[in-house]
mmCIF file of C-alpha atoms in Angstrom:
data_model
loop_
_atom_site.group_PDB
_atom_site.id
_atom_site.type_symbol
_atom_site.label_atom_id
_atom_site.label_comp_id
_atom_site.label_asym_id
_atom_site.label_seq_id
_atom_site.Cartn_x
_atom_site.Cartn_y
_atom_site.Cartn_z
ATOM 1 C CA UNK A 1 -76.108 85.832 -160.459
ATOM 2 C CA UNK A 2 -75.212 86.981 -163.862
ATOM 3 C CA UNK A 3 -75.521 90.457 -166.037
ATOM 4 C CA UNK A 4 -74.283 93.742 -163.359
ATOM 5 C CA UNK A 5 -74.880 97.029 -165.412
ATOM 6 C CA UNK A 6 -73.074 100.082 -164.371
ATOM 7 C CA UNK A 7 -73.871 103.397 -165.328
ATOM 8 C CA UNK A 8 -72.219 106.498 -163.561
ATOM 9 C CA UNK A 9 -73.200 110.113 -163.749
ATOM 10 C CA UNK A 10 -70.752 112.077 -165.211
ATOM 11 C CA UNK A 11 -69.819 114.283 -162.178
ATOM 12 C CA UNK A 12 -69.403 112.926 -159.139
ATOM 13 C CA UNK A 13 -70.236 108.697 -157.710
ATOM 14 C CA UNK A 14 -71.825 110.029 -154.739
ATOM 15 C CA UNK A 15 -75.053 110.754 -153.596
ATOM 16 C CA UNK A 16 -77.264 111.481 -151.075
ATOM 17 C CA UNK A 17 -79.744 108.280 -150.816
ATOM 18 C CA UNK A 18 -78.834 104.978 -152.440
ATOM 19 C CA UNK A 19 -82.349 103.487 -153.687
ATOM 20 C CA UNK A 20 -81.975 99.967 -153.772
ATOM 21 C CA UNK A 21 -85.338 98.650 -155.408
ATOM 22 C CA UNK A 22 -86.165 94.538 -155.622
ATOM 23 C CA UNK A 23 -88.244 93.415 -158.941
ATOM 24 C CA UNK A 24 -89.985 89.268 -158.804
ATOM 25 C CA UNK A 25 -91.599 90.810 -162.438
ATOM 26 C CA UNK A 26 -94.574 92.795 -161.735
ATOM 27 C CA UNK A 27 -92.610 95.243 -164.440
ATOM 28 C CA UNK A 28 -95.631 97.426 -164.984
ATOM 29 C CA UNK A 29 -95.248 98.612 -161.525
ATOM 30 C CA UNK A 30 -91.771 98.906 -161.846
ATOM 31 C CA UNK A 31 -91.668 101.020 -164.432
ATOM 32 C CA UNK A 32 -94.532 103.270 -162.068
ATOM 33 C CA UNK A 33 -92.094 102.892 -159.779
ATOM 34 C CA UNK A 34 -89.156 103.850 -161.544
ATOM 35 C CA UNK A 35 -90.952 106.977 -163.234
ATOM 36 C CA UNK A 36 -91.277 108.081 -159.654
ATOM 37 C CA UNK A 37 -87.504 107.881 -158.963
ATOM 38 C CA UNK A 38 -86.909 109.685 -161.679
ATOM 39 C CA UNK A 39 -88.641 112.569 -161.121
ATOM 40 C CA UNK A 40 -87.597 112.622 -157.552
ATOM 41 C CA UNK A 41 -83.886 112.857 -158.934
ATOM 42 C CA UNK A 42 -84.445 116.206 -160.135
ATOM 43 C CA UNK A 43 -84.409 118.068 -156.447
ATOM 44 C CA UNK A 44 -82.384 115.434 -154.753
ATOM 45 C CA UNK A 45 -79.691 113.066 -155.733
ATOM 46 C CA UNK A 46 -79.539 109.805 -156.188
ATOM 47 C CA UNK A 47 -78.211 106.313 -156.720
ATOM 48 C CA UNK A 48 -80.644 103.816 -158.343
ATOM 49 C CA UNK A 49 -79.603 99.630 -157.372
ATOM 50 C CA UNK A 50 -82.206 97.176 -159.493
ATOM 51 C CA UNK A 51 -82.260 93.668 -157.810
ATOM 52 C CA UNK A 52 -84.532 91.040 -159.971
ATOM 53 C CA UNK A 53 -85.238 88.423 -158.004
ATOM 54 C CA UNK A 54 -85.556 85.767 -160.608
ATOM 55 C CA UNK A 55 -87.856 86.866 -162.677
ATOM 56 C CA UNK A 56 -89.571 85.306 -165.540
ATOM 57 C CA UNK A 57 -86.608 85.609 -168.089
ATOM 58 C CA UNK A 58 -88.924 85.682 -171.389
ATOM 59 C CA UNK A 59 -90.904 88.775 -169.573
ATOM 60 C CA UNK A 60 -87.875 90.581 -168.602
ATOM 61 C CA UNK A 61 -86.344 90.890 -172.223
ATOM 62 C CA UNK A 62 -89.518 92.153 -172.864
ATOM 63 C CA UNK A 63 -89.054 94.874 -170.288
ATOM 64 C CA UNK A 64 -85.460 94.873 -170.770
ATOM 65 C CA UNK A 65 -85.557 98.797 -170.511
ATOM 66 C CA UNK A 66 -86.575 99.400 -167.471
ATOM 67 C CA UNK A 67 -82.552 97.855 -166.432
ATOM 68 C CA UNK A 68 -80.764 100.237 -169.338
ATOM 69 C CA UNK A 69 -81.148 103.422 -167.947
ATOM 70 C CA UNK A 70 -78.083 105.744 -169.416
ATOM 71 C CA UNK A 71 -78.166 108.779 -166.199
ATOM 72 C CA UNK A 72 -75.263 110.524 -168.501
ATOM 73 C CA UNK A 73 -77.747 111.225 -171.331
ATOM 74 C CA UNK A 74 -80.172 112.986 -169.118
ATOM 75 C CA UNK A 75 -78.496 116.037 -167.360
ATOM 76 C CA UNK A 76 -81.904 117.213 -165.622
ATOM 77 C CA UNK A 77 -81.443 114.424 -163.287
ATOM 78 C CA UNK A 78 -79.409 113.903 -160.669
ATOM 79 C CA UNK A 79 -78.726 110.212 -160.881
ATOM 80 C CA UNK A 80 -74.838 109.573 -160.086
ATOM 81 C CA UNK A 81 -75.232 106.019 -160.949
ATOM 82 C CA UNK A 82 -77.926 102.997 -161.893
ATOM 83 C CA UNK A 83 -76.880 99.797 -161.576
ATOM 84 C CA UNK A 84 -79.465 96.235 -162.270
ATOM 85 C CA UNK A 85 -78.496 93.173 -160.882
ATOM 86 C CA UNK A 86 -79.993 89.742 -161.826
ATOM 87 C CA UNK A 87 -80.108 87.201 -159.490
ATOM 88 C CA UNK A 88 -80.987 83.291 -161.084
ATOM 89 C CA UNK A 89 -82.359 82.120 -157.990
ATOM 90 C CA UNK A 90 -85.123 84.142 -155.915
ATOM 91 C CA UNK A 91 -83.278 84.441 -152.241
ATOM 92 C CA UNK A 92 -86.028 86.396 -150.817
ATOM 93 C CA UNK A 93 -86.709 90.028 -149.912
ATOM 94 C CA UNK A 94 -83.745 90.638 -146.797
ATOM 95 C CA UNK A 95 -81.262 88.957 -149.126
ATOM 96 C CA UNK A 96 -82.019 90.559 -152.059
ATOM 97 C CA UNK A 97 -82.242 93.961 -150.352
ATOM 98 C CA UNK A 98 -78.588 93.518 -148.331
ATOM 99 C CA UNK A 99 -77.743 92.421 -152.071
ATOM 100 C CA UNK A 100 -78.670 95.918 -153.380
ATOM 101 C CA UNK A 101 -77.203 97.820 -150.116
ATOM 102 C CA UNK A 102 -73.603 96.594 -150.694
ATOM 103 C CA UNK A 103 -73.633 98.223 -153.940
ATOM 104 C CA UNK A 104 -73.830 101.369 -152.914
ATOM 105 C CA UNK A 105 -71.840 104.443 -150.605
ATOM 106 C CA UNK A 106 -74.013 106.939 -150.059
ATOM 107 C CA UNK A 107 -74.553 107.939 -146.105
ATOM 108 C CA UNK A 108 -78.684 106.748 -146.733
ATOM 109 C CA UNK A 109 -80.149 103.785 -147.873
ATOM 110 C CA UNK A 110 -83.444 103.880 -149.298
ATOM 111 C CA UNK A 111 -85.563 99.875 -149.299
ATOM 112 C CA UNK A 112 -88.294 100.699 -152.111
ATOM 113 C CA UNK A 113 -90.588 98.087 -153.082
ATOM 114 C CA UNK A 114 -91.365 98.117 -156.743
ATOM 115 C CA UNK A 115 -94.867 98.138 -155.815
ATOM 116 C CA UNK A 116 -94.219 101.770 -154.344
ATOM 117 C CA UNK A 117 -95.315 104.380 -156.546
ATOM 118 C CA UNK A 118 -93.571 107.689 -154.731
ATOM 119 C CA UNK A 119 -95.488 111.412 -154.238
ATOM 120 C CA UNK A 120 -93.590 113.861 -155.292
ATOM 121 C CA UNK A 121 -90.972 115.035 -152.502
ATOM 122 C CA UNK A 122 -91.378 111.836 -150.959
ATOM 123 C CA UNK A 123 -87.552 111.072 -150.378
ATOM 124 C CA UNK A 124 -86.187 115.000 -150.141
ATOM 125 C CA UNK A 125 -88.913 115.072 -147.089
ATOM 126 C CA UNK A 126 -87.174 112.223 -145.532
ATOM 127 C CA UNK A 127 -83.959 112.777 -145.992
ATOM 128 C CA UNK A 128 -84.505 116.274 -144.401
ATOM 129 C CA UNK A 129 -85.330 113.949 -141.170
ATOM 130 C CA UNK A 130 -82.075 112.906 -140.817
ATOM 131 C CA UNK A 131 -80.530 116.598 -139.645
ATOM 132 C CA UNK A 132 -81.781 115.030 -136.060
ATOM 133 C CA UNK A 133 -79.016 112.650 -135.425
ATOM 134 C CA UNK A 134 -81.516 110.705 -133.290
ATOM 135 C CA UNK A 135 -83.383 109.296 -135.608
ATOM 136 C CA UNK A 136 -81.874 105.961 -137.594
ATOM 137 C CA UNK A 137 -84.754 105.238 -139.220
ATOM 138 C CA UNK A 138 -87.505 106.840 -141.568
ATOM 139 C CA UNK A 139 -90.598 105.529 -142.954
ATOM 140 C CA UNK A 140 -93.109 106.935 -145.104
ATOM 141 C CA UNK A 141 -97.419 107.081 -145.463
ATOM 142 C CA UNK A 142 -98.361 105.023 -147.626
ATOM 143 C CA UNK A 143 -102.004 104.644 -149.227
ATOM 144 C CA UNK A 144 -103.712 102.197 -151.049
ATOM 145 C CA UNK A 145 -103.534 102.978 -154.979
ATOM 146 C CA UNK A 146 -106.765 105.008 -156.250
ATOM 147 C CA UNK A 147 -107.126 102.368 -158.948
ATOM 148 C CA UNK A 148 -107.989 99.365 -155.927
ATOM 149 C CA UNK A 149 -110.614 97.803 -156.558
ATOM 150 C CA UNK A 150 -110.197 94.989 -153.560
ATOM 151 C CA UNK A 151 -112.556 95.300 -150.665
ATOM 152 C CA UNK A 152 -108.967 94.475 -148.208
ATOM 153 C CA UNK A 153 -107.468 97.800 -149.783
ATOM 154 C CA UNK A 154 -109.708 100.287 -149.809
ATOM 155 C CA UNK A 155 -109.053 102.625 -152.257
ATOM 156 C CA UNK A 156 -107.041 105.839 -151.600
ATOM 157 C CA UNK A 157 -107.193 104.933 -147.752
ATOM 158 C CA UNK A 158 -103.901 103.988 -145.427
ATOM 159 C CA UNK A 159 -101.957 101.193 -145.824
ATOM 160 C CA UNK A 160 -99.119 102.285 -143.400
ATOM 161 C CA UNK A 161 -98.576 105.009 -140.913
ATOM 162 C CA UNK A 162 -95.916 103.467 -138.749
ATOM 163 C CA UNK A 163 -96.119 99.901 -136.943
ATOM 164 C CA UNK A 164 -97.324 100.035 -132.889
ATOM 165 C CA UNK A 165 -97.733 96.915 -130.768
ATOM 166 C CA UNK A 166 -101.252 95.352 -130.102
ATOM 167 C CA UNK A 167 -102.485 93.968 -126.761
ATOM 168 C CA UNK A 168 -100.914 90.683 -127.825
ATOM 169 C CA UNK A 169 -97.324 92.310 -128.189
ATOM 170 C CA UNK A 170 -98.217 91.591 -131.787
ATOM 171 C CA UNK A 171 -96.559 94.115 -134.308
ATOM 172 C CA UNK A 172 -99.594 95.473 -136.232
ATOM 173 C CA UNK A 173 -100.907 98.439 -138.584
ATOM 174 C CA UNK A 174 -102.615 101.488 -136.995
ATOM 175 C CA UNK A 175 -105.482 103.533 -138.595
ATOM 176 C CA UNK A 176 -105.419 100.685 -142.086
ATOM 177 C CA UNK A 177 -108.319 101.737 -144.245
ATOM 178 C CA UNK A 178 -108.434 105.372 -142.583
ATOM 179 C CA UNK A 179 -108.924 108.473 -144.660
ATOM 180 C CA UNK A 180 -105.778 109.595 -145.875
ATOM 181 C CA UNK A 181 -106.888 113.210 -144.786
ATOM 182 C CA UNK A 182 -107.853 112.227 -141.256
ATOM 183 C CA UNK A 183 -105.650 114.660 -139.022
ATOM 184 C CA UNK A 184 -104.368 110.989 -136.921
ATOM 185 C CA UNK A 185 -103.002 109.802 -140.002
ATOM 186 C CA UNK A 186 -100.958 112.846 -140.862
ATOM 187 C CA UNK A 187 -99.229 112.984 -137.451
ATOM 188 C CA UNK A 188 -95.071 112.748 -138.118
ATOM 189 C CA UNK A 189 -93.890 110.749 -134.971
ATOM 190 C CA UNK A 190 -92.155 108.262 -133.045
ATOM 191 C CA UNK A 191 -92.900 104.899 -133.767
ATOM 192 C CA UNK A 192 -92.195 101.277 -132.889
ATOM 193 C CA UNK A 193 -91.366 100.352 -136.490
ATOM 194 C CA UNK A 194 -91.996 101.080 -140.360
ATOM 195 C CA UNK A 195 -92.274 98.666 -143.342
ATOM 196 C CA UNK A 196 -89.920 97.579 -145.784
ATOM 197 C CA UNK A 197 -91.818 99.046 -148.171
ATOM 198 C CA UNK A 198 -90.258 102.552 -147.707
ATOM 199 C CA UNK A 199 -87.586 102.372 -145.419
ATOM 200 C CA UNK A 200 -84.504 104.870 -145.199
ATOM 201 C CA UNK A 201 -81.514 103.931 -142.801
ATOM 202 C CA UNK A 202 -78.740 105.523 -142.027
ATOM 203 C CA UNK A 203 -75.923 103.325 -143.795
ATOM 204 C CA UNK A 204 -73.517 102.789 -141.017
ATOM 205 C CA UNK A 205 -76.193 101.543 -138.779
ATOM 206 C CA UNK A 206 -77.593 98.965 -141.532
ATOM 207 C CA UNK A 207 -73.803 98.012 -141.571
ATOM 208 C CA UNK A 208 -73.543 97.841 -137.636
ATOM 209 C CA UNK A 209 -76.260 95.604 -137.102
ATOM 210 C CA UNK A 210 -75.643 93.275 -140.577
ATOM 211 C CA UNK A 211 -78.494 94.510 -142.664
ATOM 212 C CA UNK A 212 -81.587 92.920 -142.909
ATOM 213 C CA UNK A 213 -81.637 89.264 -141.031
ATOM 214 C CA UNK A 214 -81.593 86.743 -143.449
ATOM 215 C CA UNK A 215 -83.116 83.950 -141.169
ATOM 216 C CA UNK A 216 -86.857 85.298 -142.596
ATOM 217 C CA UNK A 217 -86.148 83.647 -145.469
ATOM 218 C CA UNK A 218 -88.580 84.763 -148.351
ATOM 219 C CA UNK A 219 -89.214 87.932 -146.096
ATOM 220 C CA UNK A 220 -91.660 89.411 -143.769
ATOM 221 C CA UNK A 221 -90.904 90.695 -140.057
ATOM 222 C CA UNK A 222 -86.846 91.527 -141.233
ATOM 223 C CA UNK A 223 -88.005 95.143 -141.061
ATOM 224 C CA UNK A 224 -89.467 95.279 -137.786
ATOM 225 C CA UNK A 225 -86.481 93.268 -135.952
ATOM 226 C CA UNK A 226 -83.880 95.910 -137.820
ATOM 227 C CA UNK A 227 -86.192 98.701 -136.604
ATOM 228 C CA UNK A 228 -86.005 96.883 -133.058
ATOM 229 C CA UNK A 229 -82.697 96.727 -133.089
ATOM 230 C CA UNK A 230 -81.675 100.208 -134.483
ATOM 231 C CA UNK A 231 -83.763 101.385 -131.748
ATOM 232 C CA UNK A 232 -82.149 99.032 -128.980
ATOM 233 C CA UNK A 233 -78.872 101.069 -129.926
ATOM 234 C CA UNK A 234 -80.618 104.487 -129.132
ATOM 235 C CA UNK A 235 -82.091 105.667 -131.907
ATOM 236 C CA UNK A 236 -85.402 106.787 -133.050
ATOM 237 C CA UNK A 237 -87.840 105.157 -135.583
ATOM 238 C CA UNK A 238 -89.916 108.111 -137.549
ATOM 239 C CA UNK A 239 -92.707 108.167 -139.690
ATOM 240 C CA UNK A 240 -92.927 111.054 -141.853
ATOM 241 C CA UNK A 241 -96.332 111.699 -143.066
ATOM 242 C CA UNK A 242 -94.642 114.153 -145.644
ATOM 243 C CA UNK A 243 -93.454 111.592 -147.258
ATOM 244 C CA UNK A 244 -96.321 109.787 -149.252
ATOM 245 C CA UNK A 245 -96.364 107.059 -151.891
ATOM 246 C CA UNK A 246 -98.998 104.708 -153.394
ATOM 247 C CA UNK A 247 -98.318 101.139 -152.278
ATOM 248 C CA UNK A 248 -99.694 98.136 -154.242
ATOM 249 C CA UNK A 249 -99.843 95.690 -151.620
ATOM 250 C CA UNK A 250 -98.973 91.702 -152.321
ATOM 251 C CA UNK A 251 -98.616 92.778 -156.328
ATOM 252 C CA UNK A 252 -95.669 90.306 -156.992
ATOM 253 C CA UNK A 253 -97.448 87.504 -154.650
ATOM 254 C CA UNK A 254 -100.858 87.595 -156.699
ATOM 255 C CA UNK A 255 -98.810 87.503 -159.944
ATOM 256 C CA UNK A 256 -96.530 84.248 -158.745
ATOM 257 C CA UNK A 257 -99.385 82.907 -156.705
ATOM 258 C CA UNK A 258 -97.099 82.221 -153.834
ATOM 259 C CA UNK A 259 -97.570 82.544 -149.911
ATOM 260 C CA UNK A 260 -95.178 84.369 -148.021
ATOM 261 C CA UNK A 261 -93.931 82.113 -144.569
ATOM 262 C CA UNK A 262 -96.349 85.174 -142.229
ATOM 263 C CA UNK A 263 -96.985 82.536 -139.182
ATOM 264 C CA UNK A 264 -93.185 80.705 -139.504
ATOM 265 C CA UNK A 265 -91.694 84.147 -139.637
ATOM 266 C CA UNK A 266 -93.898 85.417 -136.877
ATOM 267 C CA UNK A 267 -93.500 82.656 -134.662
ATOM 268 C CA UNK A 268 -89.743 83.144 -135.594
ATOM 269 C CA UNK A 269 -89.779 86.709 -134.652
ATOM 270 C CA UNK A 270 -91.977 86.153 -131.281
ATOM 271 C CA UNK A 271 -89.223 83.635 -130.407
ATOM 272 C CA UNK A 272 -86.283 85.998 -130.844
#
């Protein structure tokens, strides 16, 4: 680990949602990304936490911007604090994320992919969820970018409205490839478990259970054991249909060329 920028807003150190967002270098979704943050800061506030995962060091002082954001020299936004973390070694997506989640105090977490391109409203819709004390968890709808061009992500259709349970007891994606304006996919409910891709915890559950488990190594199926869990201890897992983003699916794997662990980690799940 090396270079930990701190910037605090000039008020108060607390906010309502800590955002802790995890870079590998696709920085021209980041910056997407962050623009989205940004403007979401001006009706609700927030903290921003920037892990890079080992980047490509030659492309990120190129994009060395995106991790110098001042929050003190823009008063229309209601940023308390934005901190960027490198990390030298890439230690996957739950370590990097509990990484990001110990920076912060704020009674909400936000887990934002940088591939996550936010609607606006997206995270004041779910925070609003959270006046139910029953519910622990919040995900969002997320559609495939208009720009898609790949026959495996339609364009403009779902991605993710919540995660159910096939015949198999396999954890699996509803309605994928579905209109975005199809009245099933714009249902706020229930559900078995959201991605990691937008996922909102209350903090002192994350804490209770030890954040995301670190035994998935580069990542995949931490976010549906933390939703299990969280909803062993009694609480509900909601999607929130009002809360919409773009999500650029696999962006950081195409651009490494690396293949996440799917069958070790689900085999590891299954087992557990």
């Amino acid at each position: 680990m090396s270079r930990n920028n701190k910037r605090k807003h000039p008020h108060t150190a607390q906010s309502q949602v800590d955002v802790v967002v995890t870079t590998g270098g696709r920085f021209d979704l980041l910056e997407k990304c962050l623009a989205s943050l940004y403007r979401e800061a001006q009706i609700i506030s927030l903290s921003i936490f920037l892990i890079d995962n080992a980047s490509n060091a030659e492309e990120r002082i190129d994009h060395s911007k995106l991790f110098e954001y001042h929050p003190e020299n823009d008063p229309v936004l209601n940023i308390k604090e934005f901190r960027s973390k490198r990390l030298t070694q890439n230690v996957g997506f739950p370590d990097s994320n509990n990484e990001g989640a110990r920076m912060g105090h704020a009674p909400l977490i936000l887990f934002l992919n940088d591939d996550v391109e936010l609607h606006e409203g997206a995270i004041a819709s779910a925070v609003k969820r959270f006046e139910d004390a029953t519910i622990g968890v919040v995900g969002a709808k997320l559609i495939f970018p208009p720009s898609s061009t790949s026959p495996i992500r339609p364009a403009g259709k779902i991605q993710h409205v919540g995660v159910a349970l096939n015949i198999r007891g396999e954890p699996v994606h509803p309605l994928v490839g579905w209109s975005a304006t199809n009245p099933k996919t714009n249902i706020s409910r229930d559900v078995f478990a959201v991605t990691g891709a937008f996922l909102m915890v209350r903090r002192a559950l994350f804490q209770k259970v030890g954040g995301f488990n670190n035994i998935y190594g580069m990542g995949t199926w931490e976010d549906v054991e933390l939703c299990m869990v969280i909803r062993q201890m009694g609480f509900r897992v909601f999607i929130d249909t009002e809360s919409v983003g773009y999500h650029y699916v696999g962006a950081t794997q195409e651009k490494k060329q690396v293949n996440y662990p799917l069958h070790t980690n689900r085999m590891l799940f299954q087992s557990r």
